[in-house]
Coordinates of C-alpha atoms in Angstrom, one line a residue:
M147 CA 41.1 13.4 7.9
A148 CA 40.4 17.0 9.1
L149 CA 38.9 19.4 6.6
N150 CA 39.3 23.2 6.7
G151 CA 36.3 25.4 6.7
R152 CA 36.2 25.8 2.9
G153 CA 36.5 22.0 2.5
R154 CA 33.7 21.3 4.9
G155 CA 31.5 23.9 3.1
A156 CA 32.1 22.4 -0.3
T157 CA 31.4 18.9 1.0
M158 CA 28.1 20.1 2.7
C159 CA 27.2 22.0 -0.5
A160 CA 27.8 18.9 -2.7
M161 CA 25.8 16.7 -0.3
S162 CA 22.9 19.3 -0.3
H163 CA 22.7 18.7 -4.0
L164 CA 22.7 14.9 -3.8
Y165 CA 20.8 14.1 -0.7
Y166 CA 17.6 15.5 0.8
T167 CA 15.4 14.5 3.8
S168 CA 12.1 12.8 3.6
T169 CA 10.4 16.1 4.5
T170 CA 11.6 17.8 1.3
Q171 CA 11.1 14.6 -0.7
R172 CA 7.4 14.7 0.1
Q173 CA 7.0 18.3 -1.3
V174 CA 5.1 18.2 -4.5
W175 CA 6.4 21.5 -5.8
R176 CA 9.9 20.2 -5.7
I177 CA 9.2 17.6 -8.5
V178 CA 10.5 19.9 -11.3
P179 CA 13.8 20.9 -9.8
D180 CA 14.4 17.4 -8.5
L181 CA 13.9 15.9 -12.0
I182 CA 16.1 18.5 -13.6
R183 CA 18.8 17.7 -11.1
A184 CA 18.5 14.0 -11.8
R185 CA 18.2 14.3 -15.6
E186 CA 21.6 12.6 -16.1
L187 CA 20.4 9.6 -14.1
L188 CA 17.3 9.4 -16.2
V189 CA 19.3 9.2 -19.4
D190 CA 21.6 6.7 -17.9
M191 CA 18.8 4.4 -16.8
V192 CA 17.2 4.6 -20.2
W193 CA 20.5 3.8 -22.0
K194 CA 21.2 0.9 -19.6
D195 CA 17.8 -0.6 -20.2
L196 CA 18.3 -0.4 -24.1
R197 CA 21.8 -2.0 -23.7
V198 CA 20.5 -4.8 -21.5
R199 CA 17.6 -5.7 -23.7
Y200 CA 19.6 -5.8 -27.0
R201 CA 23.0 -6.8 -25.8
Y202 CA 22.7 -10.5 -26.7
A203 CA 20.2 -10.0 -29.6
V204 CA 21.8 -10.6 -33.0
M205 CA 19.2 -8.4 -34.8
G206 CA 19.4 -5.7 -32.1
F207 CA 17.1 -2.7 -32.7
L208 CA 15.8 -4.5 -35.8
W209 CA 13.4 -6.3 -33.4
A210 CA 11.6 -3.0 -32.8
I211 CA 10.8 -3.0 -36.6
F212 CA 10.2 -6.7 -37.0
E213 CA 7.7 -7.2 -34.2
P214 CA 5.0 -4.6 -35.3
L215 CA 5.5 -5.5 -39.0
A216 CA 5.0 -9.2 -38.2
L217 CA 1.8 -8.6 -36.2
M218 CA 0.6 -6.2 -39.0
A219 CA 1.2 -8.9 -41.6
V220 CA -0.8 -11.5 -39.5
L221 CA -3.7 -9.2 -38.9
T222 CA -3.7 -8.0 -42.5
F223 CA -4.0 -11.5 -43.7
I224 CA -6.8 -12.3 -41.4
F225 CA -9.0 -9.3 -42.2
T226 CA -8.1 -9.3 -45.9
F227 CA -8.4 -13.0 -46.8
V228 CA -10.1 -14.8 -43.9
F229 CA -12.8 -12.2 -43.2
R230 CA -13.0 -10.8 -46.7
G231 CA -16.3 -9.0 -47.2
R232 CA -17.2 -9.4 -43.5
V233 CA -15.4 -6.4 -42.2
P234 CA -17.8 -3.4 -42.1
T235 CA -17.0 -0.2 -44.0
T236 CA -18.1 3.4 -43.7
P237 CA -20.3 4.3 -46.8
G238 CA -18.9 7.1 -49.0
V239 CA -15.5 7.0 -47.3
D240 CA -12.4 5.8 -49.0
A241 CA -10.7 3.7 -46.3
P242 CA -6.9 3.7 -46.2
P243 CA -5.0 0.5 -46.8
M244 CA -5.6 -2.1 -44.1
A245 CA -1.8 -2.6 -43.5
A246 CA -1.2 1.1 -42.7
T247 CA -4.3 1.3 -40.5
L248 CA -3.3 -1.7 -38.5
L249 CA 0.3 -0.5 -38.1
C250 CA -0.9 2.9 -36.9
G251 CA -3.0 1.3 -34.2
L252 CA -0.3 -1.3 -33.2
I253 CA 2.6 1.0 -32.6
F254 CA 0.8 3.5 -30.5
W255 CA -1.0 0.7 -28.5
Q256 CA 2.2 -1.2 -28.0
F257 CA 3.7 2.0 -26.6
M258 CA 0.9 2.2 -24.2
A259 CA 1.0 -1.4 -23.1
A260 CA 4.8 -1.7 -22.9
G261 CA 5.1 1.7 -21.1
L262 CA 2.6 0.8 -18.4
N263 CA 3.9 -2.7 -17.9
S264 CA 7.5 -1.5 -17.5
A265 CA 6.6 1.4 -15.3
T266 CA 4.5 -0.9 -13.0
Q267 CA 7.3 -3.2 -12.4
S268 CA 10.1 -0.7 -12.5
L269 CA 10.4 -0.1 -8.7
I270 CA 10.5 -3.8 -8.0
D271 CA 13.1 -4.4 -10.8
N272 CA 15.2 -1.6 -9.4
R273 CA 14.8 -2.3 -5.7
E274 CA 18.4 -2.3 -4.9
L275 CA 19.0 1.1 -6.4
V276 CA 15.9 2.4 -4.6
K277 CA 16.9 1.0 -1.3
K278 CA 20.6 2.1 -1.4
V279 CA 20.5 5.5 -3.1
C280 CA 18.6 8.6 -2.1
F281 CA 17.3 10.4 -5.3
A282 CA 14.1 11.5 -6.9
R283 CA 12.5 8.1 -7.2
E284 CA 10.0 9.3 -9.9
I285 CA 13.0 8.8 -12.2
V286 CA 12.6 5.0 -12.1
P287 CA 9.1 4.6 -13.5
M288 CA 9.7 7.5 -15.9
A289 CA 12.9 5.9 -17.2
A290 CA 10.9 2.6 -17.7
V291 CA 8.9 4.4 -20.4
G292 CA 12.1 5.3 -22.3
Y293 CA 12.6 1.9 -23.9
P294 CA 9.0 1.7 -25.3
F295 CA 9.4 5.3 -26.5
V296 CA 12.5 4.4 -28.5
N297 CA 10.6 1.5 -30.1
L298 CA 7.8 3.9 -30.9
C299 CA 10.1 6.3 -32.7
I300 CA 11.4 3.5 -34.8
G301 CA 7.9 2.2 -35.5
F302 CA 6.6 5.5 -36.4
V303 CA 9.3 5.9 -39.1
V304 CA 8.3 2.5 -40.4
L305 CA 4.7 3.6 -40.4
L306 CA 5.4 6.6 -42.5
L307 CA 7.4 4.4 -45.0
V308 CA 4.6 1.9 -45.2
H309 CA 2.1 4.7 -45.7
V310 CA 4.0 6.3 -48.5
L311 CA 4.7 2.9 -50.2
L312 CA 1.1 2.0 -50.3
G313 CA 0.3 5.3 -52.0
G314 CA -0.4 7.6 -49.1
G315 CA 0.7 11.2 -48.9
L316 CA 2.4 13.3 -46.2
S317 CA 1.3 16.8 -45.3
L318 CA 1.9 19.5 -42.7
A319 CA -0.9 17.9 -40.6
L320 CA 1.9 15.6 -39.2
C321 CA 2.8 18.6 -36.9
W322 CA -0.2 17.7 -34.8
F323 CA 1.2 14.3 -33.9
P324 CA 3.1 15.8 -30.9
V325 CA 0.0 17.4 -29.6
V326 CA -1.8 14.0 -29.4
F327 CA 1.2 12.2 -28.3
A328 CA 1.8 14.6 -25.4
L329 CA -1.7 13.6 -24.1
Q330 CA -0.9 9.9 -24.4
L331 CA 2.6 10.3 -22.8
A332 CA 1.0 12.3 -19.8
I333 CA -1.5 9.5 -19.3
I334 CA 1.2 6.8 -19.3
V335 CA 3.5 8.6 -17.0
G336 CA 0.7 9.5 -14.5
L337 CA -0.7 6.0 -14.5
G338 CA 2.9 4.6 -14.4
L339 CA 3.6 6.6 -11.2
L340 CA 0.4 5.4 -9.6
L341 CA 0.7 1.8 -10.6
S342 CA 4.4 1.4 -9.7
C343 CA 3.7 2.9 -6.2
G344 CA 0.7 0.7 -5.6
N345 CA 2.6 -2.4 -7.0
V346 CA 5.2 -2.0 -4.2
H347 CA 2.5 -2.4 -1.6
Y348 CA 0.2 -4.9 -3.5
R349 CA 1.8 -7.1 -6.1
D350 CA -1.6 -8.0 -7.4
I351 CA -1.6 -4.6 -9.2
G352 CA 1.0 -5.9 -11.7
Y353 CA -1.2 -8.9 -12.6
M354 CA -4.3 -6.7 -12.8
T355 CA -2.5 -4.3 -15.1
N356 CA -1.6 -7.2 -17.5
V357 CA -5.2 -8.3 -17.6
A358 CA -6.5 -4.8 -18.1
L359 CA -4.1 -4.3 -21.0
V360 CA -5.3 -7.6 -22.7
F361 CA -8.9 -6.3 -22.3
G362 CA -7.9 -2.9 -23.5
F363 CA -6.4 -4.2 -26.7
Y364 CA -9.8 -5.5 -27.9
A365 CA -11.6 -2.5 -26.4
S366 CA -9.5 -0.1 -28.5
P367 CA -9.7 0.5 -32.2
V368 CA -6.4 -1.2 -33.0
F369 CA -7.5 -3.4 -35.8
Y370 CA -10.9 -1.7 -36.5
Q371 CA -12.1 1.8 -36.7
L372 CA -14.0 3.8 -34.0
E373 CA -16.9 4.3 -36.5
F374 CA -17.8 0.6 -36.4
V375 CA -18.6 1.0 -32.7
T376 CA -20.5 4.2 -32.9
Q377 CA -22.8 3.1 -35.8
A378 CA -26.2 2.3 -34.2
A379 CA -27.4 0.6 -37.3
N380 CA -25.0 -2.4 -36.6
V381 CA -26.5 -2.9 -33.2
P382 CA -29.0 -5.8 -32.7
E383 CA -32.6 -4.7 -32.1
W384 CA -32.7 -6.1 -28.5
A385 CA -29.6 -4.0 -27.6
A386 CA -30.8 -0.8 -29.1
G387 CA -31.9 0.7 -25.9
Y388 CA -28.6 0.1 -24.2
Y389 CA -26.4 1.2 -27.1
P390 CA -25.7 4.7 -26.0
W391 CA -24.5 3.5 -22.5
I392 CA -22.3 0.9 -24.1
V393 CA -20.7 3.5 -26.4
R394 CA -20.1 5.9 -23.5
A395 CA -18.5 3.1 -21.5
Y396 CA -16.4 2.2 -24.5
L397 CA -15.2 5.8 -24.9
L398 CA -14.0 5.9 -21.3
N399 CA -10.9 4.2 -22.8
P400 CA -8.8 7.2 -23.9
M401 CA -7.0 5.0 -26.5
A402 CA -10.2 4.8 -28.5
E403 CA -10.1 8.6 -29.1
L404 CA -6.3 8.9 -29.4
L405 CA -5.9 6.1 -32.0
T406 CA -8.7 7.7 -34.0
A407 CA -7.0 11.1 -33.7
Y408 CA -3.7 9.6 -34.9
R409 CA -5.4 8.2 -38.0
Q410 CA -7.2 11.4 -38.8
I411 CA -3.9 13.2 -38.8
L412 CA -2.1 10.7 -41.0
F413 CA -4.8 9.4 -43.3
E414 CA -7.2 12.3 -43.5
Q415 CA -4.3 14.9 -43.2
R416 CA -6.2 17.2 -40.8
F417 CA -6.3 18.2 -37.2
P418 CA -8.4 15.6 -35.3
D419 CA -11.9 16.4 -34.1
L420 CA -11.8 18.3 -30.8
W421 CA -14.2 15.9 -29.1
L422 CA -11.6 13.2 -29.6
L423 CA -9.1 15.1 -27.5
A424 CA -11.5 16.3 -24.7
W425 CA -11.7 13.3 -22.5
P426 CA -7.9 12.3 -23.0
S427 CA -7.0 15.8 -22.1
V428 CA -9.0 15.6 -18.8
L429 CA -7.6 12.2 -18.0
A430 CA -4.0 13.4 -18.7
V431 CA -4.3 16.2 -16.3
L432 CA -6.0 13.9 -13.6
S433 CA -3.6 11.0 -14.0
L434 CA -0.4 13.1 -14.1
G435 CA -1.4 15.3 -11.2
S436 CA -2.6 12.4 -9.0
G437 CA 0.4 10.3 -10.0
I438 CA 2.9 13.0 -9.0
F439 CA 1.0 13.7 -5.7
V440 CA 0.6 10.2 -4.6
F441 CA 4.2 9.1 -5.5
R442 CA 5.6 12.2 -3.7
K443 CA 3.8 11.4 -0.5
A444 CA 4.7 7.7 -0.6
G445 CA 8.2 8.0 -2.1
P446 CA 10.2 8.2 1.2
T447 CA 8.8 4.9 2.5
L448 CA 9.0 2.9 -0.7
S449 CA 12.3 1.3 0.2
D450 CA 10.7 -0.1 3.5
H451 CA 8.3 -2.3 1.4
L452 CA 10.7 -3.5 -1.3

């Protein structure tokens, strides 16, 4: 069917907004306008993921509440009854209730683990979409973080309720939560872009991510406090000379600082120590910048390897 000049111009204009060449797709500076243009697709993919996960679940979104509460209950029983009197404490400091401390560490760690796992597998799970439709493919790993984010929001509300019910108070210090969370989100998105891109070429990266997250769970102060690691008095005499290096290696895990910062905001009701945010800030910039750069350069050829 023939089109007049106005019709052809409108069609070409519409196509210019929907499709772009591999040359423009590799341009890093286009990431912001491309994401803005594809914002509706991002929302649709997050909503689709939520519907698929909870469509046939009788409890639905209640699983986002039940899972961290169940794990909190198990760990609270272990450290309150099984290891009673064996868990170290900080002298002169009134520790918050064990249940609230555990839940604070669990919900933010589960967001980290679920976000990285989902983002790493996202391109493979959505291979048909990536191969058949031309769009800003960064949307796929970013949308994979949406489902864990919704669970985190639900878990955070539960955390506040548990904290208040156990006698804790709330203050304006909660306004600092978005600052710390922005660092964690930038790290997750940046690493998610890198890992998802690498997983397309080498599927071993998905298995390596799972192993690293299992190790990271115990190498993060999820069910203990950071002070227990940094107290040199608890280190055996034979390891005293190596202790500073062990602590420095431990602190390379950004979740060690971020989980401590979350607890200082909620339980101590103050802005977290600046040194806790220094390394996560550097890592957030490095991971997000390198993730965007690498993904932009490899994006046009991802469909060839899926």
